[in-house]
């Protein structure tokens, strides 16, 4: 919609509180394509009196993100919004209310930046989000490149889930195990017909659309109505899907795009045309492999296994050239800007019987290039090109790394490096970026010999005892990073705790035994398998007629100190007398006695 067209009708929909929240949010998005002082003032007035939390949450989060954005395309609206105070806040729970998410950065020296923008929109008619989108944009040398945009809208998904997991659904909580057995043995036709009738009554309500754009070009758009459009009329068998996922799958995707191609021809007084051309191309590569075993996820003691890797990489190149074309010859200057990124992620996650959860993230790389940006300059004569160094005096190199402390803790080091010609002292120097080649990069380096990061969580409980464990380790590393916490609680009662770290090792044990006549309690703490602190206590009670005798005893052991012993004897005759004495040894050369 062009900005010259009146948006009064759209504003009326946005202000109408009886409209569906999803429609009102869409109206707000249309208004914000051409924001002005008047539009923002009216939006602010609506927000101050807003009663619908879905609308208020989205508008408030979007305006708040605009106030903090670094995107060069949004600086004008940012300046306008900063003058408009938001008196009412809608910072509500993210998993229940519509929201806008935005993250951005921009490096003015390099004239380079990036931003990611995402929307999640809920409707008051559903307990699930209705629509979502994510947009990734790069700002390179004065040009904004829409790298990737993915989004879609879906309606009726709640009926789909209810058909399987609702109170009357296929996967009822109390009947999951039985259904699983039937799936394995083969479900009877009558049972399958009942499931189909129950499912089909609601699956017709499922509809939506999905889209994907790369560099502004729409590569995918699909619209479906009912489940049959998604499955091409084929029936869904959950067991077949889970069985297919449990087998190792390979996936690779490589695609090249031309996202920028523009030229301007300017006549000159010399009679030769001045050509200004710019073109941009990109290559995206994704390689992935893995398997996902979910066949036992619905058991009473669920188990699952995930194993795989993902290796995405991409490259963007922008060529800009200024040349004079004399038809039989050509002469000019060319600048080539390139950006490259390559990363990988490989790991394994496993859940055993709902009690032991383990995860492993592998680190096979020695160096990972998160991203690298550089420019180069060439003189063009006819069909030949010769690289130019441009301004070489006072060339600056700056490198910043996360440091040895973080490398010792994680085994990884993150380094950023920037190289550029400092032409600020040269009076006739051209403006940036024509001063000369620039390079910037972010690199992740492995500074240890470990092969992976291992994490484990365990909780096992029965009538007699309960065990818990949380652990983290980097096997094969030169630096000890083992962290673990183990706890055992028994009904005896007995308590054992063990904590291991690169700095300290601590073990704690406590026990209580005895009956009404005699009780013993013992506690011990051992630090670094060397220093032991312990407390032992005993309490004995005897009775002879009306005479009760109590004999408590406590011994305290502290390293490098004499043991401290406290003993006492108390005699009590019911209703007549009370006598006692206390002896303390270890605090002084002579025992301390008190009667």
Coordinates of C-alpha atoms in Angstrom, one line a residue:
X1 CA 0.0 0.0 0.0
X2 CA 1.6 3.3 -1.1
X3 CA 2.1 5.9 1.7
X4 CA 0.1 8.4 -0.2
X5 CA -3.1 6.4 0.3
X6 CA -5.2 7.3 3.3
X7 CA -5.0 4.8 6.2
X8 CA -8.1 6.0 8.0
X9 CA -9.9 2.7 7.4
X10 CA -7.0 0.8 8.7
X11 CA -6.7 3.0 11.8
X12 CA -10.5 2.4 12.4
X13 CA -9.9 -1.3 12.5
X14 CA -7.0 -1.0 14.8
X15 CA -9.0 1.2 17.2
X16 CA -12.0 -1.1 17.2
X17 CA -11.7 -3.2 20.4
X18 CA -14.5 -5.5 19.2
X19 CA -12.4 -6.8 16.3
X20 CA -10.3 -10.0 16.6
X21 CA -6.9 -9.3 18.1
X22 CA -5.1 -10.9 15.1
X23 CA -6.9 -8.5 12.7
X24 CA -6.1 -5.5 14.8
X25 CA -2.4 -6.5 15.0
X26 CA -2.4 -6.8 11.1
X27 CA -3.9 -3.3 10.9
X28 CA -1.2 -2.0 13.2
X29 CA 1.5 -3.5 11.0
X30 CA 0.0 -1.8 7.9
X31 CA 0.0 1.5 9.7
X32 CA 3.6 1.2 10.7
X33 CA 4.8 0.7 7.1
X34 CA 4.5 4.5 6.7
X35 CA 4.7 5.9 10.3
X36 CA 4.4 9.6 11.0
X37 CA 4.0 11.9 14.1
X38 CA 0.2 11.8 13.7
X39 CA 0.0 8.0 13.3
X40 CA 2.3 7.4 16.3
X41 CA 0.4 9.8 18.4
X42 CA -2.9 8.1 17.7
X43 CA -1.3 4.6 18.3
X44 CA 0.0 5.8 21.6
X45 CA -3.5 7.0 22.6
X46 CA -4.9 3.6 21.7
X47 CA -2.2 1.9 23.7
X48 CA -2.9 4.0 26.8
X49 CA -6.6 2.8 26.9
X50 CA -6.0 -0.7 25.5
X51 CA -7.9 -3.5 27.3
X52 CA -7.0 -6.4 25.1
X53 CA -3.7 -7.9 26.3
X54 CA -2.9 -9.6 22.9
X55 CA -2.9 -6.3 21.1
X56 CA -1.3 -4.3 23.9
X57 CA 1.6 -6.8 24.3
X58 CA 2.4 -6.8 20.5
X59 CA 2.2 -3.0 20.1
X60 CA 4.2 -2.3 23.3
X61 CA 6.9 -4.8 22.4
X62 CA 7.2 -3.5 18.8
X63 CA 7.5 0.2 19.9
X64 CA 10.0 -0.7 22.6
X65 CA 12.2 -2.6 20.1
X66 CA 12.1 0.3 17.7
X67 CA 13.4 2.6 20.5
X68 CA 16.4 0.3 20.9
X69 CA 17.1 -0.7 17.3
X70 CA 20.4 -0.2 15.5
X71 CA 19.1 -0.8 12.0
X72 CA 19.9 2.2 9.8
X73 CA 16.5 1.8 8.0
X74 CA 14.6 2.4 11.2
X75 CA 16.5 5.4 12.7
X76 CA 14.0 8.0 11.5
X77 CA 11.1 6.2 13.1
X78 CA 13.3 5.6 16.2
X79 CA 13.8 9.4 16.6
X80 CA 10.0 10.0 16.3
X81 CA 9.2 7.3 18.9
X82 CA 11.7 8.5 21.4
X83 CA 9.7 11.7 21.6
X84 CA 6.5 9.7 22.3
X85 CA 6.5 8.5 25.9
X86 CA 4.8 5.1 26.6
X87 CA 2.8 5.5 29.8
X88 CA 1.3 2.0 29.9
X89 CA 3.4 -1.2 29.9
X90 CA 2.4 -4.6 28.5
X91 CA 5.4 -6.7 29.4
X92 CA 3.4 -9.9 29.6
X93 CA 4.3 -13.6 29.5
X94 CA 6.0 -14.4 26.2
X95 CA 4.4 -17.9 25.8
X96 CA 0.9 -16.6 26.0
X97 CA 0.7 -13.2 24.3
X98 CA 1.6 -11.7 20.9
X99 CA 5.0 -10.2 20.7
X100 CA 7.6 -8.6 18.4
X101 CA 11.2 -9.6 18.7
X102 CA 14.2 -7.6 17.3
X103 CA 17.9 -7.8 17.5
X104 CA 20.3 -5.7 15.6
X105 CA 23.8 -4.2 15.4
X106 CA 25.5 -1.7 13.1
X107 CA 29.3 -0.9 12.8
X108 CA 29.5 2.7 11.5
X109 CA 33.2 2.4 10.6
X110 CA 32.6 -0.6 8.4
X111 CA 29.1 0.6 7.3
X112 CA 28.0 -2.9 8.0
X113 CA 25.4 -4.4 10.2
X114 CA 22.6 -7.0 10.6
X115 CA 19.2 -7.4 12.1
X116 CA 16.7 -10.1 12.9
X117 CA 13.1 -9.4 13.3
X118 CA 10.4 -11.8 14.3
X119 CA 6.6 -11.7 15.1
X120 CA 4.5 -14.2 17.0
X121 CA 0.8 -13.4 16.8
X122 CA -1.9 -15.1 18.9
X123 CA -5.6 -14.9 18.5
X124 CA -8.1 -14.7 21.3
X125 CA -9.9 -17.7 19.7
X126 CA -7.1 -20.1 20.2
X127 CA -4.6 -21.3 22.8
X128 CA -1.9 -21.6 20.1
X129 CA -0.2 -18.9 18.0
X130 CA -1.9 -18.2 14.7
X131 CA 1.0 -16.7 12.8
X132 CA 4.7 -16.3 13.0
X133 CA 7.5 -14.9 10.8
X134 CA 11.3 -14.3 11.0
X135 CA 13.3 -11.9 8.8
X136 CA 17.1 -11.7 8.6
X137 CA 18.6 -8.6 7.0
X138 CA 22.2 -7.6 6.4
X139 CA 23.3 -4.0 5.8
X140 CA 26.4 -4.1 3.6
X141 CA 28.1 -0.9 2.4
X142 CA 25.0 1.2 2.2
X143 CA 22.7 -1.6 0.9
X144 CA 20.1 -3.6 2.8
X145 CA 19.9 -7.2 1.8
X146 CA 16.9 -9.3 2.9
X147 CA 18.8 -12.5 3.4
X148 CA 16.0 -14.8 4.5
X149 CA 12.4 -14.5 5.5
X150 CA 10.2 -17.4 6.7
X151 CA 6.7 -17.2 7.9
X152 CA 3.2 -18.6 7.9
X153 CA -0.2 -18.7 9.3
X154 CA -2.2 -21.7 10.6
X155 CA -5.7 -22.1 11.8
X156 CA -7.3 -25.1 13.4
X157 CA -4.1 -26.6 14.7
X158 CA -5.7 -26.9 18.2
X159 CA -8.3 -29.3 16.8
X160 CA -5.5 -31.4 15.2
X161 CA -3.7 -31.7 18.6
X162 CA -6.9 -32.3 20.5
X163 CA -7.8 -35.2 18.1
X164 CA -4.7 -37.0 19.2
X165 CA -4.0 -35.8 22.8
X166 CA -7.3 -34.5 24.1
X167 CA -9.5 -36.3 26.7
X168 CA -11.2 -38.3 23.9
X169 CA -8.2 -38.3 21.6
X170 CA -6.2 -41.1 20.2
X171 CA -3.3 -40.8 22.7
X172 CA -5.1 -40.6 26.0
X173 CA -2.7 -40.5 28.9
X174 CA -4.0 -43.7 30.6
X175 CA -4.2 -45.6 27.3
X176 CA -0.9 -44.7 25.6
X177 CA 0.9 -47.9 26.4
X178 CA -2.0 -50.0 25.2
X179 CA -2.3 -48.1 22.0
X180 CA 1.5 -48.5 21.4
X181 CA 1.1 -52.3 21.8
X182 CA -1.8 -52.3 19.3
X183 CA 0.2 -50.3 16.8
X184 CA 3.0 -52.9 17.0
X185 CA 0.6 -55.9 16.7
X186 CA -1.7 -54.2 14.2
X187 CA -4.9 -52.3 14.9
X188 CA -8.2 -53.8 13.9
X189 CA -10.1 -52.2 11.1
X190 CA -12.9 -51.2 13.5
X191 CA -10.5 -49.4 15.8
X192 CA -8.9 -47.6 12.8
X193 CA -12.3 -46.5 11.5
X194 CA -13.3 -45.1 14.9
X195 CA -10.0 -43.1 15.0
X196 CA -10.5 -41.9 11.4
X197 CA -14.0 -40.7 12.1
X198 CA -12.9 -38.9 15.3
X199 CA -9.9 -37.3 13.6
X200 CA -11.6 -36.3 10.3
X201 CA -14.4 -34.4 12.1
X202 CA -11.8 -31.8 13.2
X203 CA -9.0 -32.1 10.6
X204 CA -11.1 -30.3 8.0
X205 CA -10.8 -27.1 10.1
X206 CA -7.0 -27.2 9.6
X207 CA -5.9 -24.5 7.1
X208 CA -3.1 -22.1 6.5
X209 CA -0.2 -21.0 4.3
X210 CA 3.6 -21.0 4.5
X211 CA 6.2 -19.0 2.6
X212 CA 9.9 -18.5 2.3
X213 CA 11.8 -15.7 0.6
X214 CA 15.6 -15.5 0.0
X215 CA 17.1 -12.2 -1.0
X216 CA 13.6 -10.9 -1.5
X217 CA 12.7 -13.6 -4.0
X218 CA 9.8 -15.8 -3.1
X219 CA 11.1 -19.4 -3.4
X220 CA 8.2 -21.2 -1.6
X221 CA 4.5 -20.5 -1.1
X222 CA 2.0 -23.1 -0.2
X223 CA -1.6 -23.0 1.0
X224 CA -3.5 -25.9 2.4
X225 CA -7.1 -26.6 3.5
X226 CA -7.5 -29.7 5.6
X227 CA -4.9 -32.4 6.3
X228 CA -5.4 -34.0 2.9
X229 CA -3.6 -31.1 1.1
X230 CA -0.5 -31.6 3.3
X231 CA -0.4 -35.4 2.9
X232 CA -1.5 -35.5 -0.8
X233 CA -4.6 -37.5 0.3
X234 CA -2.5 -40.2 2.0
X235 CA -3.4 -41.4 5.5
X236 CA -1.1 -40.6 8.4
X237 CA 0.5 -43.4 10.4
X238 CA 2.2 -42.2 13.4
X239 CA 4.2 -45.4 13.8
X240 CA 5.5 -45.2 10.3
X241 CA 6.6 -41.6 10.9
X242 CA 8.5 -42.5 14.1
X243 CA 10.1 -45.5 12.4
X244 CA 11.4 -43.4 9.6
X245 CA 12.8 -40.8 12.0
X246 CA 14.6 -43.5 13.9
X247 CA 16.7 -44.3 10.8
X248 CA 19.7 -42.1 9.8
X249 CA 18.7 -39.4 7.3
X250 CA 21.1 -37.4 5.1
X251 CA 20.2 -33.9 3.8
X252 CA 22.1 -31.5 1.6
X253 CA 21.1 -28.2 0.1
X254 CA 23.1 -25.8 -2.1
X255 CA 21.7 -22.8 -3.9
X256 CA 23.1 -19.7 -5.6
X257 CA 21.2 -16.5 -6.0
X258 CA 21.6 -13.1 -7.8
X259 CA 19.9 -10.7 -5.4
X260 CA 21.3 -7.4 -6.8
X261 CA 21.8 -6.3 -10.4
X262 CA 21.7 -2.6 -11.2
X263 CA 23.4 -0.1 -13.5
X264 CA 23.3 3.6 -14.3
X265 CA 24.8 5.2 -17.4
X266 CA 25.7 8.9 -17.1
X267 CA 26.7 11.0 -20.2
X268 CA 29.9 13.0 -19.9
X269 CA 31.2 16.2 -21.6
X270 CA 33.9 14.0 -23.1
X271 CA 31.3 12.1 -25.1
X272 CA 32.0 8.8 -23.4
X273 CA 29.4 7.3 -21.0
X274 CA 30.2 6.8 -17.4
X275 CA 28.9 3.4 -16.2
X276 CA 28.0 2.8 -12.6
X277 CA 27.2 -0.9 -12.0
X278 CA 26.6 -3.0 -9.0
X279 CA 25.7 -6.7 -8.7
X280 CA 25.4 -9.1 -5.8
X281 CA 25.3 -12.9 -5.6
X282 CA 25.1 -15.3 -2.8
X283 CA 25.6 -19.0 -2.2
X284 CA 24.0 -21.0 0.6
X285 CA 25.1 -24.5 1.5
X286 CA 23.6 -26.7 4.2
X287 CA 24.6 -30.3 5.0
X288 CA 22.9 -32.2 7.8
X289 CA 22.6 -35.8 8.9
X290 CA 20.9 -37.4 11.9
X291 CA 18.3 -39.7 13.4
X292 CA 15.6 -39.2 16.0
X293 CA 14.3 -42.3 17.8
X294 CA 10.9 -41.3 19.4
X295 CA 9.2 -44.7 19.3
X296 CA 9.2 -45.0 23.1
X297 CA 8.5 -41.4 24.0
X298 CA 4.9 -42.2 25.0
X299 CA 5.8 -45.0 27.4
X300 CA 5.3 -44.6 31.2
X301 CA 9.1 -44.5 31.4
X302 CA 9.8 -42.5 28.2
X303 CA 13.0 -42.9 26.2
X304 CA 14.3 -41.0 23.2
X305 CA 17.5 -40.6 21.3
X306 CA 18.7 -37.7 19.1
X307 CA 21.9 -37.9 17.1
X308 CA 23.1 -35.7 14.2
X309 CA 25.1 -32.9 12.9
X310 CA 24.5 -29.7 10.9
X311 CA 27.0 -27.7 8.8
X312 CA 25.7 -24.5 7.4
X313 CA 27.8 -22.1 5.3
X314 CA 27.3 -19.2 3.1
X315 CA 29.0 -16.5 1.0
X316 CA 27.9 -13.2 -0.3
X317 CA 29.8 -11.1 -2.9
X318 CA 28.9 -7.6 -4.1
X319 CA 30.8 -6.1 -7.1
X320 CA 30.5 -2.4 -7.7
X321 CA 32.4 -0.7 -10.6
X322 CA 32.7 2.8 -12.0
X323 CA 34.1 2.8 -15.6
X324 CA 34.3 4.9 -18.7
X325 CA 33.3 2.9 -21.8
X326 CA 34.9 3.9 -25.1
X327 CA 33.3 0.9 -26.8
X328 CA 36.6 -0.5 -28.1
X329 CA 38.2 -0.1 -24.7
X330 CA 37.2 0.3 -21.1
X331 CA 38.8 1.8 -18.0
X332 CA 37.7 2.1 -14.4
X333 CA 37.8 1.1 -10.8
X334 CA 36.1 -1.9 -9.2
X335 CA 35.4 -2.8 -5.6
X336 CA 34.7 -6.3 -4.5
X337 CA 33.0 -6.9 -1.1
X338 CA 32.7 -10.5 0.2
X339 CA 31.3 -12.0 3.3
X340 CA 31.7 -15.7 4.3
X341 CA 30.4 -17.7 7.2
X342 CA 30.9 -21.4 8.0
X343 CA 30.0 -23.2 11.2
X344 CA 29.0 -26.7 12.4
X345 CA 27.1 -28.3 15.3
X346 CA 27.2 -32.0 16.1
X347 CA 25.8 -33.8 19.1
X348 CA 23.8 -36.5 20.8
X349 CA 20.9 -36.3 23.3
X350 CA 19.5 -39.4 25.0
X351 CA 16.8 -40.0 27.6
X352 CA 16.7 -43.4 29.3
X353 CA 13.5 -44.6 31.0
X354 CA 12.6 -41.1 32.0
X355 CA 15.4 -41.1 34.6
X356 CA 18.7 -40.4 32.9
X357 CA 19.1 -37.5 30.5
X358 CA 22.5 -37.1 28.8
X359 CA 23.7 -34.7 26.2
X360 CA 27.0 -34.5 24.2
X361 CA 28.1 -31.6 22.1
X362 CA 31.1 -32.6 20.0
X363 CA 33.9 -30.2 19.1
X364 CA 35.8 -31.7 16.2
X365 CA 36.9 -28.3 14.8
X366 CA 40.1 -26.4 15.7
X367 CA 38.9 -23.2 14.1
X368 CA 35.4 -22.1 13.2
X369 CA 35.0 -19.0 11.0
X370 CA 31.8 -17.4 12.4
X371 CA 31.9 -14.7 9.7
X372 CA 34.5 -12.8 7.6
X373 CA 34.1 -9.6 5.7
X374 CA 36.6 -8.0 3.4
X375 CA 36.9 -5.6 0.5
X376 CA 39.4 -5.4 -2.4
X377 CA 40.0 -2.9 -5.1
X378 CA 41.0 -3.4 -8.8
X379 CA 41.8 -1.2 -11.7
X380 CA 40.1 -2.3 -14.9
X381 CA 41.6 -1.9 -18.3
X382 CA 39.8 -3.6 -21.2
X383 CA 39.3 -7.1 -19.9
X384 CA 42.1 -7.3 -17.4
X385 CA 42.0 -6.4 -13.7
X386 CA 44.9 -5.5 -11.4
X387 CA 44.5 -5.4 -7.6
X388 CA 45.3 -2.0 -6.0
X389 CA 46.6 -1.5 -2.4
X390 CA 45.1 2.0 -2.2
X391 CA 46.2 3.9 0.9
X392 CA 48.8 1.8 2.8
X393 CA 50.2 4.4 5.2
X394 CA 49.0 4.2 8.8
X395 CA 47.1 0.9 8.3
X396 CA 45.5 -0.2 11.5
X397 CA 45.0 -3.7 12.9
X398 CA 43.0 -4.3 16.0
X399 CA 42.4 -7.7 17.5
X400 CA 40.4 -8.6 20.6
X401 CA 40.0 -12.0 22.1
X402 CA 37.9 -13.3 25.0
X403 CA 41.1 -14.1 26.9
X404 CA 42.8 -16.9 28.8
X405 CA 40.4 -17.0 31.6
X406 CA 37.4 -17.9 29.4
X407 CA 39.6 -20.3 27.4
X408 CA 40.5 -22.1 30.6
X409 CA 36.9 -22.4 31.7
X410 CA 35.3 -23.4 28.3
X411 CA 38.3 -24.5 26.2
X412 CA 37.2 -22.0 23.6
X413 CA 38.4 -18.6 22.6
X414 CA 36.5 -16.1 20.6
X415 CA 38.6 -13.6 18.6
X416 CA 37.5 -10.5 16.6
X417 CA 40.0 -8.9 14.2
X418 CA 39.6 -5.6 12.2
X419 CA 42.0 -4.2 9.6
X420 CA 41.5 -0.8 7.9
X421 CA 43.5 2.1 6.5
X422 CA 43.5 5.1 8.8
X423 CA 43.2 8.0 6.3
X424 CA 42.1 10.7 8.8
X425 CA 45.5 12.4 8.6
X426 CA 45.5 12.6 4.8
X427 CA 43.8 15.8 3.6
X428 CA 42.9 14.7 0.1
X429 CA 42.0 11.1 1.0
X430 CA 38.7 9.7 -0.4
X431 CA 35.8 8.9 1.8
X432 CA 35.4 5.4 3.4
X433 CA 35.2 2.7 2.0
X434 CA 37.3 4.0 -0.9
X435 CA 40.3 4.5 1.3
X436 CA 41.4 0.9 0.8
X437 CA 40.9 -2.7 1.6
X438 CA 39.0 -3.5 4.9
X439 CA 38.7 -6.8 6.6
X440 CA 36.8 -7.9 9.7
X441 CA 36.3 -11.3 11.1
X442 CA 35.0 -13.3 14.1
X443 CA 36.6 -16.6 14.7
X444 CA 36.0 -19.3 17.3
X445 CA 39.2 -21.2 18.3
X446 CA 39.5 -24.5 20.3
X447 CA 42.3 -24.0 22.9
X448 CA 42.2 -27.5 24.4
X449 CA 42.3 -31.1 23.3
X450 CA 38.8 -32.1 24.4
X451 CA 36.6 -33.9 21.9
X452 CA 33.2 -32.9 23.4
X453 CA 31.1 -31.4 26.1
X454 CA 29.2 -34.0 28.1
X455 CA 26.3 -33.3 30.4
X456 CA 24.2 -35.7 32.5
X457 CA 21.2 -35.5 34.7
X458 CA 20.0 -38.5 36.7
X459 CA 17.2 -39.1 39.2
X460 CA 16.3 -42.6 40.4
X461 CA 13.8 -43.2 43.2
X462 CA 12.3 -46.2 44.9
X463 CA 10.8 -47.0 48.3
X464 CA 14.2 -47.4 50.0
X465 CA 16.3 -44.6 48.5
X466 CA 16.6 -41.7 46.0
X467 CA 19.6 -40.8 43.9
X468 CA 20.3 -37.6 42.0
X469 CA 23.2 -36.6 39.8
X470 CA 24.1 -33.6 37.8
X471 CA 27.5 -33.7 35.9
X472 CA 29.5 -31.8 33.3
X473 CA 32.8 -32.8 31.8
X474 CA 35.2 -32.3 28.8
X475 CA 36.8 -35.8 28.3
X476 CA 40.2 -35.7 26.8
X477 CA 41.1 -32.2 27.8
X478 CA 44.3 -31.0 29.3
X479 CA 42.5 -28.8 31.8
X480 CA 40.3 -30.5 34.4
X481 CA 36.7 -29.1 34.0
X482 CA 34.8 -31.9 35.7
X483 CA 31.8 -30.6 37.7
X484 CA 29.4 -33.1 39.4
X485 CA 26.9 -33.2 42.2
X486 CA 25.7 -36.5 43.6
X487 CA 23.1 -37.0 46.3
X488 CA 21.9 -40.2 48.0
X489 CA 19.0 -40.2 50.5
X490 CA 18.0 -43.5 52.2
X491 CA 15.2 -44.3 54.6
X492 CA 17.7 -45.6 57.2
X493 CA 18.0 -42.5 57.4
X494 CA 21.3 -41.8 55.6
X495 CA 22.4 -38.8 53.6
X496 CA 25.4 -38.7 51.3
X497 CA 26.5 -35.8 49.1
X498 CA 29.5 -35.6 46.9
X499 CA 30.6 -32.4 45.0
X500 CA 33.5 -32.4 42.6
X501 CA 35.0 -29.4 40.8
X502 CA 38.4 -28.3 39.5
X503 CA 38.8 -26.2 42.6
X504 CA 37.5 -28.4 45.4
X505 CA 36.3 -31.9 46.2
X506 CA 33.8 -32.2 49.0
X507 CA 32.0 -35.2 50.3
X508 CA 29.3 -35.2 53.1
X509 CA 27.9 -38.1 55.0
X510 CA 25.3 -38.1 57.7
X511 CA 23.6 -41.1 59.4
X512 CA 21.2 -41.6 62.3
X513 CA 20.7 -45.0 64.0
X514 CA 19.1 -46.2 67.2
X515 CA 15.8 -46.6 69.1
X516 CA 14.1 -45.0 72.1
X517 CA 16.8 -46.1 74.5
X518 CA 19.9 -45.3 72.4
X519 CA 20.5 -43.1 69.4
X520 CA 23.7 -42.4 67.5
X521 CA 24.2 -39.6 64.9
X522 CA 27.4 -39.2 62.8
X523 CA 28.3 -36.5 60.3
X524 CA 31.5 -36.3 58.3
X525 CA 32.8 -33.8 55.8
X526 CA 36.0 -34.5 53.7
X527 CA 37.6 -31.8 51.7
X528 CA 40.0 -32.6 48.8
X529 CA 40.2 -36.2 50.1
X530 CA 42.5 -34.9 52.8
X531 CA 40.9 -32.7 55.4
X532 CA 38.3 -34.5 57.5
X533 CA 35.8 -32.8 59.7
X534 CA 33.4 -35.0 61.7
X535 CA 30.9 -34.9 64.5
X536 CA 29.8 -38.1 66.4
X537 CA 27.1 -38.1 68.9
X538 CA 25.5 -40.7 71.2
X539 CA 22.6 -40.5 73.5
X540 CA 21.8 -43.3 76.0
X541 CA 18.8 -43.5 78.3
X542 CA 18.3 -46.0 81.1
X543 CA 15.5 -46.4 83.7
X544 CA 15.3 -48.0 87.1
X545 CA 12.0 -47.5 88.7
X546 CA 11.5 -43.7 89.1
X547 CA 15.2 -43.0 88.3
X548 CA 16.1 -41.9 84.8
X549 CA 19.7 -41.7 83.7
X550 CA 20.8 -39.8 80.5
X551 CA 24.3 -40.1 79.1
X552 CA 24.9 -37.9 76.0
X553 CA 28.3 -37.9 74.3
X554 CA 29.7 -35.7 71.5
X555 CA 33.1 -35.9 69.8
X556 CA 34.3 -33.2 67.3
X557 CA 37.3 -33.8 65.0
X558 CA 38.9 -30.8 63.2
X559 CA 42.2 -31.1 61.3
X560 CA 45.3 -29.9 63.0
X561 CA 43.4 -29.6 66.3
X562 CA 43.0 -31.9 69.3
X563 CA 39.7 -33.8 69.3
X564 CA 37.0 -32.1 71.4
X565 CA 34.9 -34.4 73.6
X566 CA 31.8 -33.5 75.5
X567 CA 30.3 -36.1 77.9
X568 CA 27.5 -35.7 80.4
X569 CA 25.5 -37.6 82.9
X570 CA 22.1 -36.6 84.1
X571 CA 20.1 -38.4 86.8
X572 CA 16.4 -37.5 87.3
X573 CA 14.1 -38.9 89.9
X574 CA 10.5 -38.1 89.0
X575 CA 9.2 -35.4 91.2
X576 CA 12.2 -35.4 93.6
X577 CA 15.7 -34.6 92.4
X578 CA 17.7 -33.6 89.4
X579 CA 21.5 -34.0 89.2
X580 CA 24.0 -33.7 86.4
X581 CA 27.6 -33.2 85.4
X582 CA 29.4 -32.1 82.2
X583 CA 33.0 -32.8 81.2
X584 CA 34.8 -31.1 78.2
X585 CA 38.1 -32.3 76.9
X586 CA 40.3 -30.9 74.2
X587 CA 39.7 -27.1 74.7
X588 CA 42.4 -26.8 77.4
X589 CA 45.2 -28.8 78.9
X590 CA 43.0 -29.8 81.8
X591 CA 39.5 -31.2 81.4
X592 CA 36.7 -28.8 82.2
X593 CA 34.1 -30.1 84.6
X594 CA 30.9 -28.7 85.8
X595 CA 28.3 -30.2 88.2

